């Protein structure tokens, strides 16, 4: 009985190891997929996966493909909802690496909290934090490009000295997100109109016949 129990436990342990390996592969694929996608964006430099916390370094690049300041630390999250602990960890990582900008990227906008969506660009403990999604990030980086160029020319504390500009950037993201939401609604309305048009055209065709 003892040997049989040992054998059963060993088999269960092997099954658990297999399931854990699957989970690890899925997480790694998520991170690598993001890096591969980001490397395809024009003018963007992405570093190798960092050895700790599964983060990446990202920056705009020059004509030769070299990273330009400010370099950002990027953390991918694919969970039901972003937690305050995720924000604190990312800010701490940026401070440890002496990087002025950090980016939290979720797979979908529903994973961002209400507070995150209304403060997508804000300073957290001396670090400028961008809360974004896989779909929004290319657009967000283009919005921030002139800000980063000034930070590169005048130093990372450029925005600290220009609080009004920092607040304007925050409002810009809120406005753009609202416009995108309206465009989605318009797209849905157009699709419904097309469906109804097809339906009533078929109905009228039948009546005419």
Coordinates of C-alpha atoms in Angstrom, one line a residue:
X1 CA 0.0 0.0 0.0
X2 CA 2.8 2.4 0.8
X3 CA 4.6 1.8 -2.5
X4 CA 1.3 2.2 -4.3
X5 CA 0.6 5.5 -2.6
X6 CA 4.2 6.7 -3.5
X7 CA 3.6 5.8 -7.1
X8 CA 0.3 7.6 -7.2
X9 CA 1.8 10.7 -5.6
X10 CA 4.6 10.7 -8.1
X11 CA 2.2 10.5 -11.0
X12 CA 0.1 13.4 -9.6
X13 CA 3.3 15.4 -9.2
X14 CA 4.3 14.8 -12.8
X15 CA 0.9 15.9 -13.9
X16 CA 1.2 19.1 -11.9
X17 CA 4.6 19.8 -13.3
X18 CA 3.2 19.4 -16.8
X19 CA 0.4 21.9 -16.1
X20 CA 2.8 24.4 -14.5
X21 CA 5.1 24.1 -17.6
X22 CA 2.1 24.9 -19.8
X23 CA 1.2 28.0 -17.7
X24 CA 4.9 29.2 -17.9
X25 CA 4.9 28.8 -21.7
X26 CA 1.7 30.7 -22.1
X27 CA 3.1 33.6 -20.0
X28 CA 6.4 33.7 -21.9
X29 CA 4.5 33.6 -25.2
X30 CA 2.5 36.6 -24.1
X31 CA 5.6 38.6 -23.3
X32 CA 7.5 37.5 -26.4
X33 CA 4.5 38.2 -28.6
X34 CA 4.4 41.8 -27.3
X35 CA 8.2 42.3 -27.9
X36 CA 7.9 40.9 -31.5
X37 CA 5.0 43.1 -32.2
X38 CA 6.6 46.2 -30.8
X39 CA 9.8 45.6 -32.8
X40 CA 7.7 45.8 -35.9
X41 CA 6.6 49.4 -35.1
X42 CA 8.7 52.0 -37.1
X43 CA 11.1 54.0 -35.1
X44 CA 10.8 51.9 -31.9
X45 CA 13.7 50.2 -30.2
X46 CA 12.9 47.2 -27.9
X47 CA 15.6 45.6 -25.7
X48 CA 15.9 42.0 -24.7
X49 CA 13.6 40.6 -22.0
X50 CA 15.0 41.7 -18.6
X51 CA 16.1 38.9 -16.3
X52 CA 13.7 40.0 -13.5
X53 CA 10.0 40.5 -13.5
X54 CA 9.5 39.8 -17.2
X55 CA 9.8 43.4 -18.2
X56 CA 11.2 45.0 -21.4
X57 CA 13.1 48.2 -22.1
X58 CA 11.6 50.4 -24.9
X59 CA 12.5 53.7 -26.5
X60 CA 12.3 55.7 -29.7
X61 CA 15.2 54.9 -32.0
X62 CA 17.5 57.0 -34.2
X63 CA 18.1 56.4 -37.9
X64 CA 20.7 53.7 -37.0
X65 CA 18.3 51.9 -34.8
X66 CA 19.9 53.0 -31.5
X67 CA 17.8 53.7 -28.5
X68 CA 17.1 57.4 -27.7
X69 CA 16.4 58.8 -24.2
X70 CA 14.2 58.5 -22.3
X71 CA 14.3 54.8 -22.2
X72 CA 11.1 53.3 -20.7
X73 CA 10.6 50.1 -18.7
X74 CA 7.5 48.2 -19.9
X75 CA 5.5 45.7 -17.9
X76 CA 2.9 43.5 -19.6
X77 CA -0.2 42.5 -17.6
X78 CA -2.9 40.1 -18.6
X79 CA -5.1 39.7 -15.6
X80 CA -8.7 40.6 -14.7
X81 CA -7.9 44.0 -13.2
X82 CA -4.7 45.9 -12.7
X83 CA -3.9 46.3 -9.0
X84 CA -2.3 49.1 -7.1
X85 CA 0.5 46.7 -6.2
X86 CA 1.3 46.3 -9.9
X87 CA 1.7 50.1 -10.2
X88 CA 4.0 50.3 -7.1
X89 CA 6.2 47.4 -8.4
X90 CA 6.6 49.0 -11.8
X91 CA 7.4 52.4 -10.3
X92 CA 10.0 50.7 -8.0
X93 CA 11.6 48.9 -10.9
X94 CA 11.9 52.2 -12.9
X95 CA 13.5 53.9 -9.9
X96 CA 16.0 51.1 -9.3
X97 CA 17.0 51.3 -13.0
X98 CA 17.1 55.2 -12.8
X99 CA 14.6 55.4 -15.7
X100 CA 12.2 58.4 -15.7
X101 CA 9.3 56.7 -17.6
X102 CA 7.5 53.4 -17.0
X103 CA 4.7 51.9 -19.1
X104 CA 2.0 49.4 -17.8
X105 CA 0.5 47.6 -20.8
X106 CA -2.7 45.4 -20.5
X107 CA -4.0 43.2 -23.2
X108 CA -7.5 44.8 -23.1
X109 CA -8.8 48.2 -21.9
X110 CA -11.3 46.4 -19.6
X111 CA -8.3 45.3 -17.5
X112 CA -7.6 48.9 -16.6
X113 CA -9.4 50.4 -13.6
X114 CA -11.6 53.5 -13.9
X115 CA -8.9 55.5 -12.2
X116 CA -6.3 54.2 -14.6
X117 CA -8.3 55.2 -17.7
X118 CA -8.7 58.8 -16.3
X119 CA -5.1 59.2 -15.3
X120 CA -3.3 57.3 -18.1
X121 CA -0.3 59.7 -17.9
X122 CA 0.6 60.8 -14.4
X123 CA 3.6 61.1 -12.1
X124 CA 3.9 58.4 -9.5
X125 CA 6.6 58.9 -6.9
X126 CA 8.8 60.8 -9.3
X127 CA 8.3 58.4 -12.2
X128 CA 6.1 59.3 -15.2
X129 CA 3.8 56.4 -15.7
X130 CA 1.8 55.6 -18.9
X131 CA -1.1 53.2 -18.5
X132 CA -1.9 51.7 -21.9
X133 CA -3.1 48.7 -23.8
X134 CA -1.6 46.6 -26.6
X135 CA -3.9 48.4 -29.1
X136 CA -3.4 51.9 -27.7
X137 CA 0.4 51.9 -27.1
X138 CA 1.6 52.8 -30.7
X139 CA -0.8 55.7 -30.7
X140 CA 0.1 56.8 -27.2
X141 CA 3.8 56.8 -28.0
X142 CA 3.2 59.1 -31.0
X143 CA 1.2 61.5 -28.8
X144 CA 4.2 61.5 -26.3
X145 CA 6.9 61.8 -29.0
X146 CA 7.3 65.7 -28.8
X147 CA 7.3 65.4 -24.9
X148 CA 10.0 62.9 -25.0
X149 CA 12.0 65.0 -27.5
X150 CA 11.9 67.9 -25.0
X151 CA 12.8 65.6 -22.1
X152 CA 15.8 64.5 -24.1
X153 CA 16.9 68.1 -24.8
X154 CA 16.1 69.6 -21.4
X155 CA 16.4 66.7 -19.0
X156 CA 13.9 64.2 -17.5
X157 CA 12.6 66.8 -15.1
X158 CA 11.2 68.9 -18.0
X159 CA 7.6 67.9 -17.2
X160 CA 8.1 68.6 -13.5
X161 CA 8.9 72.2 -14.4
X162 CA 5.8 72.4 -16.7
X163 CA 2.9 71.1 -14.7
X164 CA 0.3 72.7 -17.1
X165 CA 1.8 70.8 -20.0
X166 CA 1.7 67.5 -18.0
X167 CA -1.9 68.1 -17.2
X168 CA -2.7 68.8 -20.8
X169 CA -1.1 65.5 -21.9
X170 CA -3.3 63.7 -19.4
X171 CA -6.4 65.4 -20.7
X172 CA -5.3 64.6 -24.3
X173 CA -5.3 60.9 -23.6
X174 CA -8.8 61.1 -22.0
X175 CA -10.1 63.0 -25.0
X176 CA -8.6 60.6 -27.5
X177 CA -9.9 57.6 -25.7
X178 CA -13.4 59.2 -25.7
X179 CA -13.1 59.8 -29.4
X180 CA -12.1 56.2 -30.0
X181 CA -15.1 55.1 -28.0
X182 CA -17.4 57.2 -30.1
X183 CA -15.9 55.8 -33.3
X184 CA -16.6 52.3 -32.1
X185 CA -20.2 53.3 -31.4
X186 CA -20.4 54.8 -34.9
X187 CA -18.9 51.7 -36.4
X188 CA -21.4 49.5 -34.6
X189 CA -24.3 51.8 -35.8
X190 CA -23.1 51.6 -39.4
X191 CA -22.8 47.8 -39.2
X192 CA -26.4 47.6 -37.8
X193 CA -27.6 50.0 -40.6
X194 CA -26.0 47.8 -43.2
X195 CA -27.6 44.6 -41.8
X196 CA -31.0 46.4 -41.7
X197 CA -30.6 47.6 -45.2
X198 CA -29.9 44.1 -46.5
X199 CA -32.8 42.7 -44.5
X200 CA -35.3 45.3 -45.8
X201 CA -34.0 45.1 -49.4
X202 CA -34.6 41.3 -49.3
X203 CA -38.0 41.9 -47.8
X204 CA -39.0 44.4 -50.5
X205 CA -37.6 42.1 -53.2
X206 CA -39.8 39.4 -51.9
X207 CA -42.9 41.6 -51.8
X208 CA -42.2 42.8 -55.4
X209 CA -41.9 39.2 -56.5

